[in-house]
Coordinates of C-alpha atoms in Angstrom, one line a residue:
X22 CA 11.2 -12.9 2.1
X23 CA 13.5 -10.3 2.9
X24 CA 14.0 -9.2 6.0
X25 CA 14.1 -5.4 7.1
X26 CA 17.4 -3.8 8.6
X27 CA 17.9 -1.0 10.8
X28 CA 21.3 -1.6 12.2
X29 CA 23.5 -2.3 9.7
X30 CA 25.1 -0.1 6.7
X31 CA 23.0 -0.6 3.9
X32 CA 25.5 -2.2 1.5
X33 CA 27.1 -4.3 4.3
X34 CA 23.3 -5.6 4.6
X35 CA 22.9 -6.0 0.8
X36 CA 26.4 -8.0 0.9
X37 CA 25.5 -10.1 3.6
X38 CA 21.9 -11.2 1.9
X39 CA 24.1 -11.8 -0.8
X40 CA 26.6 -14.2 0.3
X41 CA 23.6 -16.1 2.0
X42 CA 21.5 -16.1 -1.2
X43 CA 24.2 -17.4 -3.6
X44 CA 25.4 -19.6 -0.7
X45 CA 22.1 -21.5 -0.5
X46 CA 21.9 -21.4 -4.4
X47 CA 25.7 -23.4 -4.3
X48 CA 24.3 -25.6 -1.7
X49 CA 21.1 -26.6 -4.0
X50 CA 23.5 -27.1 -6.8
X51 CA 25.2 -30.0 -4.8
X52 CA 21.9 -31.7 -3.6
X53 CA 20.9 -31.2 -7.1
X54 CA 24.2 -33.1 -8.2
X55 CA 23.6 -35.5 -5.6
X56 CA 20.1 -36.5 -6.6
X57 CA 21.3 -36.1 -10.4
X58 CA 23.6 -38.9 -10.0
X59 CA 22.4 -41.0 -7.2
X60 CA 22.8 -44.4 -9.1
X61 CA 26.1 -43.8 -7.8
X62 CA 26.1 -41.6 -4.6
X63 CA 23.6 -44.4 -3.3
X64 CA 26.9 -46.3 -2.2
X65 CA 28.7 -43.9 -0.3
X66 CA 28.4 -44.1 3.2
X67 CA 26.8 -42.0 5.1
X68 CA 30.0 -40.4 7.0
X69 CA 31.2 -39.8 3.6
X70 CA 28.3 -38.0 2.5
X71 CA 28.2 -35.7 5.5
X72 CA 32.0 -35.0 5.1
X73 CA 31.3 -34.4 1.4
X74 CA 28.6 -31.5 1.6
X75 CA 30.4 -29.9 4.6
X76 CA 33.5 -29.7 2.6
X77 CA 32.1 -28.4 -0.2
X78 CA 29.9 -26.2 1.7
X79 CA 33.0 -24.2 2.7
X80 CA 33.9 -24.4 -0.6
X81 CA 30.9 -22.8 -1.9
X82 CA 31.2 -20.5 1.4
X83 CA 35.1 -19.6 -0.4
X84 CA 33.1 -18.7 -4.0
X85 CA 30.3 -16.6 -2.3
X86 CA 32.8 -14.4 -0.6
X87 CA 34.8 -14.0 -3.9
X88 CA 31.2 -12.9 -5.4
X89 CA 30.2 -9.9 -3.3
X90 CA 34.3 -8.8 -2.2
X91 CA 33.7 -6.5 -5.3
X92 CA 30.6 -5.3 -4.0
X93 CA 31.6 -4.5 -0.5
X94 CA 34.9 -3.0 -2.2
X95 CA 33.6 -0.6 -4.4
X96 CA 29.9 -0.2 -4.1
X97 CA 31.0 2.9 -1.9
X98 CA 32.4 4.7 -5.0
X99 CA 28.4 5.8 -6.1
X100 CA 25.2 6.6 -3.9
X101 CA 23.0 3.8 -2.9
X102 CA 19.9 5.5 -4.2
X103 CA 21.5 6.3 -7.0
X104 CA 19.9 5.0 -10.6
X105 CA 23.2 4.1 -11.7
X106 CA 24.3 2.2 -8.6
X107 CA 21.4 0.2 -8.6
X108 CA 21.7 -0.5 -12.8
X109 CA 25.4 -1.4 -12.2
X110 CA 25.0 -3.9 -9.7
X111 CA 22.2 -5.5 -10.8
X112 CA 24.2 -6.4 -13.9
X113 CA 26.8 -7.7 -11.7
X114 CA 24.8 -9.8 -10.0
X115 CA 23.0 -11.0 -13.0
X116 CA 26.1 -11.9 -15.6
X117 CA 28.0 -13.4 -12.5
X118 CA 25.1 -15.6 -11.7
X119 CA 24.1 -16.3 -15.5
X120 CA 27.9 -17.6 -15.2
X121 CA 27.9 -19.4 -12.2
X122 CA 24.6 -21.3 -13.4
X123 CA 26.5 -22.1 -17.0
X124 CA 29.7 -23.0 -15.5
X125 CA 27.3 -26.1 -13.2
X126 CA 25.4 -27.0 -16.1
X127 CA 28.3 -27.7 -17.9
X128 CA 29.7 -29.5 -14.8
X129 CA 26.6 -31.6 -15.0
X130 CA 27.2 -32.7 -18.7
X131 CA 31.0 -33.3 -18.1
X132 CA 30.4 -35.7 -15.1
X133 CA 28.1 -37.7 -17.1
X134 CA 30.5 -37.9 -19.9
X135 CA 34.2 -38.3 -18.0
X136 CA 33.2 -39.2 -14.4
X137 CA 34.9 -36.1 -13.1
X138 CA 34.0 -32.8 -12.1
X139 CA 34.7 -29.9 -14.4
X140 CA 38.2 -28.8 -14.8
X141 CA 41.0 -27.3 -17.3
X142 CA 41.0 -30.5 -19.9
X143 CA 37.9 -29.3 -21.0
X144 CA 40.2 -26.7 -22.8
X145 CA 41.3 -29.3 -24.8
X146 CA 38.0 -30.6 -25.6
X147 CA 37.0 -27.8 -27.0
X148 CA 39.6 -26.5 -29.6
X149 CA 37.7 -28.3 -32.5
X150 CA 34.9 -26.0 -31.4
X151 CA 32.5 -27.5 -34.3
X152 CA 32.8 -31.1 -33.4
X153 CA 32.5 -30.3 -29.7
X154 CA 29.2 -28.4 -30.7
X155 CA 28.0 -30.7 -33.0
X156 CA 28.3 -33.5 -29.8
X157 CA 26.6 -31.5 -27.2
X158 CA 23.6 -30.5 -29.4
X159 CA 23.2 -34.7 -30.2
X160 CA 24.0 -35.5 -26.9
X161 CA 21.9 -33.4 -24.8
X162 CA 18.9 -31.6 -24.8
X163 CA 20.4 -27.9 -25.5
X164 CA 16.8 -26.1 -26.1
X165 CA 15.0 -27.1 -23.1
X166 CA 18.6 -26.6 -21.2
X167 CA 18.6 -23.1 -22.3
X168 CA 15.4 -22.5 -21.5
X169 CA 15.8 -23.5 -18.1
X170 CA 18.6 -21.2 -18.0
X171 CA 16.6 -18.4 -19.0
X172 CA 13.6 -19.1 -16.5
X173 CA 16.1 -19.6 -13.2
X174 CA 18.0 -16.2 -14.2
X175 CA 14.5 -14.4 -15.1
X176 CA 13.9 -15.6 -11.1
X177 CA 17.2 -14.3 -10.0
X178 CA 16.6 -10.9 -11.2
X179 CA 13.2 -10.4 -9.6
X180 CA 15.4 -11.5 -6.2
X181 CA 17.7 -9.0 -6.9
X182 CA 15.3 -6.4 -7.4
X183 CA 13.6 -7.2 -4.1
X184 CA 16.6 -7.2 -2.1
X185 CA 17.8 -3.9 -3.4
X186 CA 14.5 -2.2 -3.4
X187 CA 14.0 -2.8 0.3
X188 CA 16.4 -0.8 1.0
X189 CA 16.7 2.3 2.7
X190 CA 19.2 4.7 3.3
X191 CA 19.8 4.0 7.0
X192 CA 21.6 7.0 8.9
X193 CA 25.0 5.3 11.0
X194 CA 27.5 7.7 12.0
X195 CA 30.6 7.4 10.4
X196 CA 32.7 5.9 13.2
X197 CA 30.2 2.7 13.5
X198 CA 30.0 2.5 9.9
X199 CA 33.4 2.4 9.2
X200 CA 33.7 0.4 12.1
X201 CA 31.1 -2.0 11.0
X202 CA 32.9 -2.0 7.4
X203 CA 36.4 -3.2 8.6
X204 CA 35.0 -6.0 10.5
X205 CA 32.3 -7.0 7.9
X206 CA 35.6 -7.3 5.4
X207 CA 37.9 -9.1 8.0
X208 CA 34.8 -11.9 8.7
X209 CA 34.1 -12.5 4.7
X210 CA 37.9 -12.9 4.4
X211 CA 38.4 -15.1 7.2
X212 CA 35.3 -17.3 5.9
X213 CA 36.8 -17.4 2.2
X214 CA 40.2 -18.5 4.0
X215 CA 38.4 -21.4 4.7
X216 CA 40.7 -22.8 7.6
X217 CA 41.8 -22.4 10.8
X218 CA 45.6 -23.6 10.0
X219 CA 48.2 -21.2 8.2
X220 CA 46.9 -22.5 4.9
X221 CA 44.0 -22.0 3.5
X222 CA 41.3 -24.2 2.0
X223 CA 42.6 -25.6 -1.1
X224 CA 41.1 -27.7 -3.8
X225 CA 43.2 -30.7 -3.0
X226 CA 41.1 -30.8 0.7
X227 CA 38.4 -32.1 -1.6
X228 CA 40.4 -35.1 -2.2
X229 CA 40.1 -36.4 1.7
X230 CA 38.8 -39.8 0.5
X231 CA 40.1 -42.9 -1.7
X232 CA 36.6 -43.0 -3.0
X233 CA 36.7 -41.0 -5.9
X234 CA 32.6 -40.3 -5.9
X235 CA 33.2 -38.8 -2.3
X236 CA 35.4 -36.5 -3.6
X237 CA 33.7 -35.7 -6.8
X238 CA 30.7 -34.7 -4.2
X239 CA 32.8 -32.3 -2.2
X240 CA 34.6 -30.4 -4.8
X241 CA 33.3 -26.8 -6.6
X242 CA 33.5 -26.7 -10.0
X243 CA 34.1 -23.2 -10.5
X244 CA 37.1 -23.2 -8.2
X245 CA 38.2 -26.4 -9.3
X246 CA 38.3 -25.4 -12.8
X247 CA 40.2 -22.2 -12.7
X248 CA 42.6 -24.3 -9.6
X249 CA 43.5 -26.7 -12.4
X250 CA 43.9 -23.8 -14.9
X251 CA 46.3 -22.4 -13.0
X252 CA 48.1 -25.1 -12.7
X253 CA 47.6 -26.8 -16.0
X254 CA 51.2 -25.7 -18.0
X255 CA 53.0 -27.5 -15.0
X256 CA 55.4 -29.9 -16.3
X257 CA 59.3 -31.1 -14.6
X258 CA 62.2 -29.6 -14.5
X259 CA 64.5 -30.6 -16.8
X260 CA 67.6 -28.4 -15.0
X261 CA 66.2 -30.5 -11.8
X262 CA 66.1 -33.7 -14.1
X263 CA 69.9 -33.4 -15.0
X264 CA 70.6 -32.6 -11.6
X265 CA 69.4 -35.5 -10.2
X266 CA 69.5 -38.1 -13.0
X267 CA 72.8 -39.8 -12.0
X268 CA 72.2 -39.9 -8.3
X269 CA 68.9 -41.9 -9.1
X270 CA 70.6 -43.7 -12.0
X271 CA 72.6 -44.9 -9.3
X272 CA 70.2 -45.4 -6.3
X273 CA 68.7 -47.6 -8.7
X274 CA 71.6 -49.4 -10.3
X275 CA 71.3 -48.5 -14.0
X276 CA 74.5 -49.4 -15.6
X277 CA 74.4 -48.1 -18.9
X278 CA 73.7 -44.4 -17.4
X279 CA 72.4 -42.2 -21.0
X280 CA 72.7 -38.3 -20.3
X281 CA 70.6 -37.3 -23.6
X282 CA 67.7 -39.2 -22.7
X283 CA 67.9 -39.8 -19.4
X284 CA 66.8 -43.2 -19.3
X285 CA 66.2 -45.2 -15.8
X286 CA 65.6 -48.6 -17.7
X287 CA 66.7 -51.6 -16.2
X288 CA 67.3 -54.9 -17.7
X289 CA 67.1 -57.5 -14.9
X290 CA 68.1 -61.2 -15.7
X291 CA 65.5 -64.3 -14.2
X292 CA 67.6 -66.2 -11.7

């Protein structure tokens, strides 16, 4: 059902039945997840759980707002009733859910596999792109996964379709709209931030827990993945390293101190 609007701009309406759609549709993905895998989410407790899908429904509150900000950005460059406008962003809509779906399906079949949620390493698992193929198709049931693909997109576009056809080009004067506009942008912002602290919600806020299925539960793939991307060329400083090696040497009473490799092995005697 969508409902009817006559006080908002039109694309601040469209981008707030947005964000809620593709919020509920990340918030079915994790009960999905849950259910999938509830051989081993059966033995978390229940203040974990809760903890869990709150956490991650912020998360997935972060990836909705990142979803429409290019909509409420730019949708004012061409006329809402325009052919074009409505063409254009219904292939937005479409290719970044087609993605969004992919990037949890693949999710699904990585946790099943590692025990972890999908991040970079899967990079690496995929170089020998023939063998990784040739695994997936023997190890899961690739035809009726794509089909299923096809069907929940094929239902996503009729939803777009409705939301954008019901609207109408609603006459606000320019000072409210603009109005309306700033704060509509300063609200998504503030819920993508994520916090009420001078940092933001970050990935590692998933990792509240020392059980590692709690955290699994709370974290987003899709901003877990491209986190760990970011972050996956990281390695030490080896200017630091040479820095610091003799003082730690020392601290730890190497005697036979080696500056090409940097050793800190110790040989200690039995008494």
């Amino acid at each position: 059902m969508i409902f009817q609007n006559n006080r908002l701009p039109c694309r601040i309406w469209i981008s707030l039945q947005m964000f809620i759609s593709i919020l509920i549709i990340l918030t079915l993905f994790r009960i999905v997840f849950f259910l999938f895998f509830i051989n081993e989410m059966w033995n978390l407790s229940a203040e974990n759980i809760l903890k869990s899908f709150f956490l991650g429904f912020r998360f997935d509150a972060r990836l909705a707002v990142i979803v429409i900000l290019p909509f409420l950005l730019l949708s004012w460059i061409l006329s809402i009733n325009g052919r074009l406008f409505k063409k254009m962003w219904f292939s937005y809509w479409i290719l970044i859910f087609s993605v969004i779906l992919c990037f949890y399906i693949v999710d699904f079949g990585y946790y099943s596999y590692l025990n972890t949620r999908l991040d970079a390493s899967i990079i690496g698992l995929a170089k020998n792109l023939f063998i990784s193929a040739s695994m997936v198709w023997e190890t899961y049931p690739v035809i009726p996964i794509m089909l299923l693909i096809a069907v929940i997109i094929l239902g996503f576009s009729k939803w777009i379709k409705q939301i954008h056809s019901n609207q109408t080009g609603n006459i606000i004067g320019n000072k409210k709209s603009v109005l309306i506009y700033i704060l509509s942008i300063i609200i998504f912002l503030g819920i993508g931030y994520g916090k009420w602290s001078r940092y933001p919600l970050r990935w590692s806020d998933a990792f509240y827990s020392t059980n590692h299925i709690a955290n699994q539960l709370a974290i987003n793939p899709i901003l877990y993945f491209f986190n760990t991307y970011l972050w996956r060329s990281e390695s030490y400083d080896m200017d630091k390293v040479k820095e610091y090696y003799p003082f730690i040497a020392k601290h730890l009473g190497i005697i036979n101190m080696n500056d090409s490799t940097y050793s800190l092995k110790r040989v200690i005697m039995p008494t």
